[in-house]
Amino acid sequence: MTAVENPETPMGFGRMHRKEDVRFVRGKGTYVDDVALPGMLHGAVLRSPHAHARIVSIDASAAEAHPKVRAVVTGATLESLNLAWMPTLSHDVQAVLATDKVRFQGQEVAFVVAEDRYAARDALELIDVEYEPLPAVIDAKKSLADDAPVIRDDIEGRTGNHIFDWETGDKEHTDEVFAAADVVAVQDMLYPRVHPAPLETCGTVADMDPVTGKLTVWTTTQAPHAHRTLYALVAGIPEHKIRVISPDIGGGFGNKVGIYPGYVCAVVGSILTGKPVKWMEDRSENLMSTSFARDYHMHGEIAATREGRILAVRVKVLADHGAFNGTAQPTKFPAGFFGVFTGSYDLMAAHCEVTGVYTNKAPGGVAYACSFRITEAVYLVERLVDVLAYDLGLDPAELRMRNLLRPEQFPYESKTGWVYDSGDYPATLRAALDLADYDELRAQQARRRERGELMGIGLSFFTEAVGAGPRKHMDILGLGMADGAELRVHPTGKAVLRLSCQSQGQGHETTFAQIVAEELGISPDDIDVVHGDTDQTPFGLGTYGSRSTPVSGAATAVVARKVRDRAKIVASAMLEVSEDDLEWEKGRWFVKGDRQAGRDIQEIALAAHSDLELPEGVEGHLDATCVYNPPNLTYPFGAYVCVVDVDPGTGQVTVRSFFAVDDCGVRINPMIVEGQVHGGLADGVGMALMQVMAFDEDGNHLGGSFMDYLLPTSLECPSWRLGETVTPSPHHPIGAKGVGESATVGSPAAVVNAVLDAVKPLGVRHADMPLAPAAVWSAMRGNPLRT
Ligand code: MCN
Ligand code: CUM
């Protein structure tokens, strides 16, 4: 794709420049930190230097005496308001400000409200907290030991750090298949703790109007309506008196799904002072205290015949959830959608067990384009397939091709009960191999190996499950996962679409207008997409788990079709013919057999607002609402091929090229889809090669800045080569599947498989991410590093 491509606005699906970029490229976006209100005060959070310590005392008197300080909020203040603890998205509680103990380094201890940001920060140093340090639990594997310190002694009757056990699949049958198999490949692997690190950190401006009792909250959120409901439940403020506004968001990536203590403190600060209060965290605060991702310690086993027919997969996971269980996922799924670990293969049996534990680390998660933990699941199964190929001496592409689900098996119910909606997997893998010129790459690799060069070719094939969810099976804190949408066509034929989901950079203002354009034949330029303001949009669960297109996108298509049906009634009155005699073509209704006799949507819109006589019971105007409750998830998939070169002297990895064929069903805007894929591939290079949230034994966070926690740049990324196949979702009104997380989910395994393929001649079978030079170098010397 060339950078100068300048497509005309399509009347529907197609490559169209993003409408929102008109303001973004001019620096005219409005982010939370751009909000400035008269009399606004500024908040700052005092954080714990310890990973685990008892709070002996807090003396805030010197801070309170600071001339510019208006209030100091501590856990004691919040206790008196019954706000010291808040519910998490996983039915646990989290301290808003610590009262008894601190449980991770960076935990929120006090909140200062001052006249400016500098004074607020200065005053933090005047707060005197006496801590009694306690031994910290950092290694999840040690958290369940009998003598491990108990982190959550706030929960009555709790004696250890165990949170939950969860299992799926048929254990007995799986064990039988394993016992009878010719070969079993076993591999322990870690998906390290990583961080979504959006460029815009998290923050809130809270404005409680003491006269009207109305609370307005500008906040960095991916789910404004869910936040409003939670504020109502937590703070006891009537829901109609709360307005949550999510203005432009500078990247979410899952980091902005939940409610952070700083948000609640800003609200409390505004209630206490009667003034608007702004709180914006800095980079270190974001990295140290907000939603992490992954931290899955996985033991995987794969059973196969000697010829390479994969029979079964068995997994045990130790899941490190940090100090409060704050992971975001539908209630019935404590390990998220990890149950999709059976991947894209035709298995006889599968079983997995996940145990969640507390450690002295930041809570939150799942985050970072995770598809509710399908990232971990895909990494696991795609590494296992490669380990099996290594053991059997088979080509990894050939092994995958032999075992992929076949098109005639769809809809396919996996051994853990997920119903994959549609796919032609072999065609997609074939497309990726052709794009990469796979046979030639292998020939080249053989030549280079003879010269002592370490070139690697890595594959991954992924199946995703996105679009939560059917309301019957999926809710967050009791809120069913369905989305509302509302469409109004004004008298002059311009339209406004109101959505519950929330763009953080995905281009919703463009693509959702394109859906309406496709259905109604109104130009996307004439359709305004309103989102991110609970006073102006219908209720819905928000944007994460790549659910916007599968759920809100479906709602948009349905609502547009309802408007089209209404337009038909109006057109029949205008043309004085029966509705049955009308036919639709994009943008107009006309009389069957007489193309000239028709009315376009603009004429119909005007008539709908006029004195035209409509049939009994038909109201005027041209609008509709819809609440879409999806019948199933959508299952996008893809095949990736990564080519790397490893420096034999240093272990430094260079990603030479990357070929990605994605199938997300019908593409609304192929250019935006490609942008989503580019971003996700870069994420994969980052996680595979350079990212980990590291801690020392005492729980000190070792990655509190971008000097230590690395983001991939264009220097580390190749020029991506993309391909596509299109298998529509049979149950989605426009056949689209979600794509926002696909590449992040699918790419780490391809990069890691490529690096391990490069060092295969040295006898390396597995090494854990991140494959930074030291890790690769150690593995090459037979000494894999342990993170
Ligand atoms: N799209 C399309 N055709 C399809 C599927 C999607 O044109 N068949 C378009 C959509 O209309 C939308 C975009 O692609 O404009 C992404 O759509 P979708 O897959 O529905 O994902 P969401 O909009 O729900 O976005 C969420 C997803 C998640 S969960 C994370 S995490 C992530 C991601 O999006 N965070 C992002 N991509 C991101 N991209 C940016 N720039 N910033 C983030 O924070
Ligand atoms: Cu899991 S990161 Mo996205 O779902 O917001």
Short mmCIF file of N, CA and C in Angstrom, two decimals, residues 31-144:
data_model
loop_
_atom_site.label_atom_id
_atom_site.label_comp_id
_atom_site.label_asym_id
_atom_site.label_seq_id
_atom_site.Cartn_x
_atom_site.Cartn_y
_atom_site.Cartn_z
N TYR A 31 -8.22 15.50 24.33
CA TYR A 31 -7.98 14.38 25.26
C TYR A 31 -8.34 14.84 26.67
N VAL A 32 -8.40 13.89 27.58
CA VAL A 32 -8.81 14.26 28.95
C VAL A 32 -7.92 15.39 29.50
N ASP A 33 -6.62 15.30 29.22
CA ASP A 33 -5.73 16.32 29.78
C ASP A 33 -5.93 17.68 29.13
N ASP A 34 -6.67 17.74 28.01
CA ASP A 34 -6.97 19.03 27.39
C ASP A 34 -8.16 19.72 28.05
N VAL A 35 -8.89 18.97 28.88
CA VAL A 35 -10.08 19.56 29.51
C VAL A 35 -9.63 20.50 30.63
N ALA A 36 -10.05 21.74 30.55
CA ALA A 36 -9.71 22.71 31.59
C ALA A 36 -10.99 23.43 31.98
N LEU A 37 -11.37 23.37 33.26
CA LEU A 37 -12.62 23.98 33.71
C LEU A 37 -12.29 25.13 34.65
N PRO A 38 -13.15 26.11 34.70
CA PRO A 38 -12.92 27.24 35.62
C PRO A 38 -12.76 26.74 37.05
N GLY A 39 -11.74 27.21 37.73
CA GLY A 39 -11.56 26.86 39.14
C GLY A 39 -11.04 25.45 39.37
N MET A 40 -10.59 24.81 38.30
CA MET A 40 -10.20 23.40 38.41
C MET A 40 -8.97 23.22 39.32
N LEU A 41 -9.03 22.22 40.18
CA LEU A 41 -7.90 21.87 41.05
C LEU A 41 -7.21 20.63 40.48
N HIS A 42 -6.05 20.30 41.06
CA HIS A 42 -5.26 19.19 40.51
C HIS A 42 -4.91 18.17 41.60
N GLY A 43 -5.02 16.92 41.22
CA GLY A 43 -4.74 15.86 42.19
C GLY A 43 -3.44 15.14 41.90
N ALA A 44 -2.85 14.55 42.95
CA ALA A 44 -1.67 13.70 42.78
C ALA A 44 -1.78 12.56 43.78
N VAL A 45 -1.26 11.40 43.39
CA VAL A 45 -1.38 10.20 44.22
C VAL A 45 -0.05 9.89 44.91
N LEU A 46 -0.10 9.68 46.20
CA LEU A 46 1.08 9.17 46.93
C LEU A 46 1.06 7.65 46.81
N ARG A 47 2.19 7.08 46.43
CA ARG A 47 2.24 5.64 46.17
C ARG A 47 3.21 4.92 47.10
N SER A 48 2.96 3.65 47.30
CA SER A 48 3.78 2.87 48.21
C SER A 48 5.14 2.56 47.61
N PRO A 49 6.20 2.78 48.40
CA PRO A 49 7.53 2.36 47.93
C PRO A 49 7.75 0.86 48.15
N HIS A 50 6.91 0.24 48.96
CA HIS A 50 7.07 -1.17 49.31
C HIS A 50 6.09 -2.05 48.54
N ALA A 51 6.50 -3.30 48.30
CA ALA A 51 5.59 -4.24 47.65
C ALA A 51 4.62 -4.84 48.66
N HIS A 52 5.05 -4.90 49.92
CA HIS A 52 4.20 -5.50 50.94
C HIS A 52 4.61 -4.90 52.28
N ALA A 53 3.71 -4.20 52.91
CA ALA A 53 4.05 -3.57 54.20
C ALA A 53 2.78 -3.22 54.95
N ARG A 54 2.88 -3.27 56.26
CA ARG A 54 1.76 -2.84 57.07
C ARG A 54 1.88 -1.32 57.25
N ILE A 55 0.74 -0.64 57.21
CA ILE A 55 0.77 0.80 57.44
C ILE A 55 0.59 1.04 58.93
N VAL A 56 1.60 1.62 59.53
CA VAL A 56 1.53 1.88 60.98
C VAL A 56 0.79 3.20 61.21
N SER A 57 1.18 4.23 60.47
CA SER A 57 0.51 5.52 60.65
C SER A 57 0.69 6.39 59.41
N ILE A 58 -0.22 7.31 59.24
CA ILE A 58 -0.11 8.30 58.16
C ILE A 58 -0.34 9.68 58.78
N ASP A 59 0.66 10.57 58.64
CA ASP A 59 0.51 11.92 59.16
C ASP A 59 0.50 12.89 57.98
N ALA A 60 -0.65 13.48 57.72
CA ALA A 60 -0.80 14.36 56.57
C ALA A 60 -0.81 15.83 56.97
N SER A 61 -0.52 16.13 58.22
CA SER A 61 -0.73 17.51 58.69
C SER A 61 0.16 18.51 57.97
N ALA A 62 1.41 18.14 57.69
CA ALA A 62 2.31 19.09 57.01
C ALA A 62 1.80 19.37 55.60
N ALA A 63 1.30 18.33 54.93
CA ALA A 63 0.77 18.51 53.57
C ALA A 63 -0.46 19.41 53.62
N GLU A 64 -1.31 19.17 54.61
CA GLU A 64 -2.53 19.98 54.72
C GLU A 64 -2.21 21.45 54.98
N ALA A 65 -1.05 21.69 55.59
CA ALA A 65 -0.66 23.07 55.91
C ALA A 65 -0.05 23.80 54.71
N HIS A 66 0.25 23.04 53.65
CA HIS A 66 0.82 23.67 52.44
C HIS A 66 -0.19 24.70 51.91
N PRO A 67 0.31 25.93 51.61
CA PRO A 67 -0.63 27.01 51.26
C PRO A 67 -1.50 26.73 50.04
N LYS A 68 -1.03 25.87 49.15
CA LYS A 68 -1.82 25.63 47.94
C LYS A 68 -2.64 24.35 48.00
N VAL A 69 -2.54 23.64 49.11
CA VAL A 69 -3.27 22.37 49.21
C VAL A 69 -4.69 22.62 49.70
N ARG A 70 -5.67 22.00 49.00
CA ARG A 70 -7.07 22.18 49.40
C ARG A 70 -7.62 20.97 50.15
N ALA A 71 -7.03 19.82 49.92
CA ALA A 71 -7.52 18.64 50.64
C ALA A 71 -6.49 17.53 50.54
N VAL A 72 -6.40 16.72 51.58
CA VAL A 72 -5.60 15.49 51.53
C VAL A 72 -6.55 14.35 51.87
N VAL A 73 -6.63 13.41 50.95
CA VAL A 73 -7.53 12.26 51.15
C VAL A 73 -6.68 11.05 51.49
N THR A 74 -7.03 10.35 52.56
CA THR A 74 -6.32 9.11 52.92
C THR A 74 -7.35 7.97 52.97
N GLY A 75 -6.83 6.78 53.22
CA GLY A 75 -7.72 5.63 53.36
C GLY A 75 -8.74 5.87 54.46
N ALA A 76 -8.31 6.58 55.52
CA ALA A 76 -9.23 6.85 56.64
C ALA A 76 -10.38 7.75 56.18
N THR A 77 -10.05 8.78 55.36
CA THR A 77 -11.11 9.64 54.83
C THR A 77 -12.12 8.79 54.06
N LEU A 78 -11.58 7.91 53.21
CA LEU A 78 -12.46 7.11 52.35
C LEU A 78 -13.28 6.12 53.18
N GLU A 79 -12.66 5.58 54.24
CA GLU A 79 -13.41 4.64 55.10
C GLU A 79 -14.65 5.32 55.66
N SER A 80 -14.49 6.58 56.04
CA SER A 80 -15.64 7.29 56.61
C SER A 80 -16.74 7.48 55.57
N LEU A 81 -16.37 7.44 54.28
CA LEU A 81 -17.37 7.58 53.21
C LEU A 81 -17.77 6.22 52.65
N ASN A 82 -17.23 5.17 53.25
CA ASN A 82 -17.46 3.80 52.78
C ASN A 82 -16.93 3.60 51.35
N LEU A 83 -15.82 4.27 51.04
CA LEU A 83 -15.26 4.18 49.69
C LEU A 83 -13.81 3.69 49.69
N ALA A 84 -13.34 3.16 50.79
CA ALA A 84 -11.94 2.75 50.85
C ALA A 84 -11.65 1.55 49.94
N TRP A 85 -12.67 0.76 49.70
CA TRP A 85 -12.52 -0.40 48.82
C TRP A 85 -13.54 -0.29 47.69
N MET A 86 -13.17 -0.78 46.51
CA MET A 86 -14.12 -0.78 45.40
C MET A 86 -14.16 -2.18 44.78
N PRO A 87 -15.28 -2.52 44.16
CA PRO A 87 -15.34 -3.83 43.53
C PRO A 87 -14.44 -3.87 42.29
N THR A 88 -13.85 -5.02 42.02
CA THR A 88 -13.10 -5.17 40.77
C THR A 88 -13.99 -5.85 39.74
N LEU A 89 -13.49 -5.97 38.52
CA LEU A 89 -14.28 -6.59 37.46
C LEU A 89 -14.31 -8.11 37.60
N SER A 90 -13.60 -8.64 38.61
CA SER A 90 -13.59 -10.10 38.80
C SER A 90 -14.16 -10.50 40.16
N HIS A 91 -15.11 -9.73 40.64
CA HIS A 91 -15.79 -10.05 41.89
C HIS A 91 -14.84 -10.13 43.08
N ASP A 92 -13.78 -9.35 43.05
CA ASP A 92 -12.92 -9.18 44.21
C ASP A 92 -13.12 -7.73 44.64
N VAL A 93 -12.38 -7.29 45.65
CA VAL A 93 -12.34 -5.87 45.98
C VAL A 93 -10.91 -5.38 45.89
N GLN A 94 -10.76 -4.09 45.62
CA GLN A 94 -9.44 -3.48 45.52
C GLN A 94 -9.44 -2.24 46.40
N ALA A 95 -8.31 -1.99 47.07
CA ALA A 95 -8.21 -0.79 47.89
C ALA A 95 -8.16 0.43 46.99
N VAL A 96 -8.98 1.43 47.28
CA VAL A 96 -8.87 2.70 46.55
C VAL A 96 -7.66 3.44 47.12
N LEU A 97 -7.63 3.62 48.44
CA LEU A 97 -6.43 4.07 49.13
C LEU A 97 -6.19 3.09 50.27
N ALA A 98 -4.94 2.69 50.45
CA ALA A 98 -4.63 1.63 51.42
C ALA A 98 -5.01 2.05 52.83
N THR A 99 -5.59 1.13 53.56
CA THR A 99 -5.92 1.41 54.96
C THR A 99 -5.06 0.54 55.88
N ASP A 100 -5.03 -0.76 55.63
CA ASP A 100 -4.35 -1.69 56.52
C ASP A 100 -2.92 -1.97 56.07
N LYS A 101 -2.78 -2.33 54.79
CA LYS A 101 -1.49 -2.73 54.25
C LYS A 101 -1.35 -2.16 52.86
N VAL A 102 -0.09 -2.12 52.38
CA VAL A 102 0.11 -1.94 50.94
C VAL A 102 0.50 -3.30 50.39
N ARG A 103 0.05 -3.57 49.16
CA ARG A 103 0.20 -4.93 48.62
C ARG A 103 0.95 -4.99 47.30
N PHE A 104 1.34 -3.86 46.76
CA PHE A 104 2.27 -3.86 45.61
C PHE A 104 2.97 -2.51 45.55
N GLN A 105 4.15 -2.51 44.96
CA GLN A 105 4.89 -1.26 44.86
C GLN A 105 4.17 -0.33 43.89
N GLY A 106 3.86 0.87 44.34
CA GLY A 106 3.12 1.80 43.50
C GLY A 106 1.65 1.87 43.88
N GLN A 107 1.26 1.09 44.91
CA GLN A 107 -0.15 1.14 45.33
C GLN A 107 -0.50 2.52 45.87
N GLU A 108 -1.75 2.91 45.67
CA GLU A 108 -2.25 4.23 46.04
C GLU A 108 -2.42 4.32 47.57
N VAL A 109 -1.80 5.34 48.19
CA VAL A 109 -1.86 5.48 49.64
C VAL A 109 -2.57 6.76 50.07
N ALA A 110 -2.35 7.84 49.34
CA ALA A 110 -3.03 9.10 49.70
C ALA A 110 -3.20 9.93 48.43
N PHE A 111 -4.10 10.90 48.51
CA PHE A 111 -4.41 11.74 47.34
C PHE A 111 -4.44 13.20 47.78
N VAL A 112 -3.63 14.01 47.13
CA VAL A 112 -3.57 15.43 47.47
C VAL A 112 -4.29 16.24 46.40
N VAL A 113 -5.12 17.18 46.82
CA VAL A 113 -5.77 18.09 45.88
C VAL A 113 -5.20 19.49 46.14
N ALA A 114 -4.65 20.09 45.09
CA ALA A 114 -4.02 21.41 45.27
C ALA A 114 -4.36 22.32 44.11
N GLU A 115 -3.89 23.56 44.22
CA GLU A 115 -4.26 24.55 43.20
C GLU A 115 -3.59 24.30 41.86
N ASP A 116 -2.42 23.70 41.89
CA ASP A 116 -1.81 23.31 40.62
C ASP A 116 -1.13 21.95 40.77
N ARG A 117 -0.75 21.43 39.62
CA ARG A 117 -0.18 20.08 39.58
C ARG A 117 1.14 20.01 40.36
N TYR A 118 1.93 21.08 40.29
CA TYR A 118 3.24 21.07 40.94
C TYR A 118 3.08 21.07 42.46
N ALA A 119 2.17 21.90 42.93
CA ALA A 119 1.95 21.96 44.38
C ALA A 119 1.44 20.62 44.88
N ALA A 120 0.56 20.00 44.10
CA ALA A 120 0.03 18.69 44.52
C ALA A 120 1.15 17.68 44.65
N ARG A 121 2.04 17.67 43.68
CA ARG A 121 3.17 16.73 43.70
C ARG A 121 4.13 17.07 44.85
N ASP A 122 4.41 18.36 45.05
CA ASP A 122 5.30 18.77 46.15
C ASP A 122 4.74 18.30 47.49
N ALA A 123 3.45 18.46 47.64
CA ALA A 123 2.84 18.15 48.94
C ALA A 123 2.89 16.66 49.25
N LEU A 124 2.99 15.82 48.21
CA LEU A 124 3.08 14.37 48.48
C LEU A 124 4.26 14.08 49.40
N GLU A 125 5.33 14.86 49.20
CA GLU A 125 6.55 14.61 49.98
C GLU A 125 6.39 15.03 51.44
N LEU A 126 5.36 15.79 51.73
CA LEU A 126 5.14 16.22 53.12
C LEU A 126 4.31 15.22 53.91
N ILE A 127 3.81 14.20 53.23
CA ILE A 127 3.01 13.20 53.94
C ILE A 127 3.94 12.16 54.54
N ASP A 128 3.77 11.93 55.82
CA ASP A 128 4.67 11.04 56.53
C ASP A 128 3.96 9.70 56.79
N VAL A 129 4.40 8.67 56.07
CA VAL A 129 3.79 7.35 56.26
C VAL A 129 4.81 6.44 56.94
N GLU A 130 4.39 5.81 58.02
CA GLU A 130 5.27 4.83 58.66
C GLU A 130 4.84 3.44 58.22
N TYR A 131 5.77 2.72 57.60
CA TYR A 131 5.48 1.37 57.12
C TYR A 131 6.23 0.34 57.94
N GLU A 132 5.64 -0.83 58.08
CA GLU A 132 6.37 -1.96 58.67
C GLU A 132 6.49 -3.00 57.55
N PRO A 133 7.66 -3.07 56.92
CA PRO A 133 7.79 -3.93 55.73
C PRO A 133 7.54 -5.40 56.05
N LEU A 134 6.89 -6.09 55.10
CA LEU A 134 6.60 -7.52 55.23
C LEU A 134 7.28 -8.24 54.08
N PRO A 135 7.58 -9.53 54.24
CA PRO A 135 8.14 -10.26 53.10
C PRO A 135 7.14 -10.27 51.95
N ALA A 136 7.65 -10.13 50.73
CA ALA A 136 6.78 -10.04 49.55
C ALA A 136 6.74 -11.36 48.79
N VAL A 137 5.60 -11.63 48.15
CA VAL A 137 5.45 -12.81 47.28
C VAL A 137 5.50 -12.30 45.84
N ILE A 138 6.59 -12.61 45.16
CA ILE A 138 6.77 -12.11 43.81
C ILE A 138 6.64 -13.24 42.79
N ASP A 139 7.16 -14.41 43.16
CA ASP A 139 7.15 -15.55 42.26
C ASP A 139 5.84 -16.32 42.44
N ALA A 140 5.04 -16.35 41.37
CA ALA A 140 3.74 -17.03 41.47
C ALA A 140 3.91 -18.47 41.92
N LYS A 141 5.00 -19.10 41.53
CA LYS A 141 5.20 -20.52 41.87
C LYS A 141 5.40 -20.71 43.37
N LYS A 142 5.82 -19.65 44.04
CA LYS A 142 6.02 -19.77 45.50
C LYS A 142 4.81 -19.26 46.28
N SER A 143 3.83 -18.71 45.58
CA SER A 143 2.72 -18.07 46.29
C SER A 143 1.86 -19.06 47.05
N LEU A 144 1.86 -20.32 46.60
CA LEU A 144 0.98 -21.30 47.25
C LEU A 144 1.71 -22.11 48.32
#
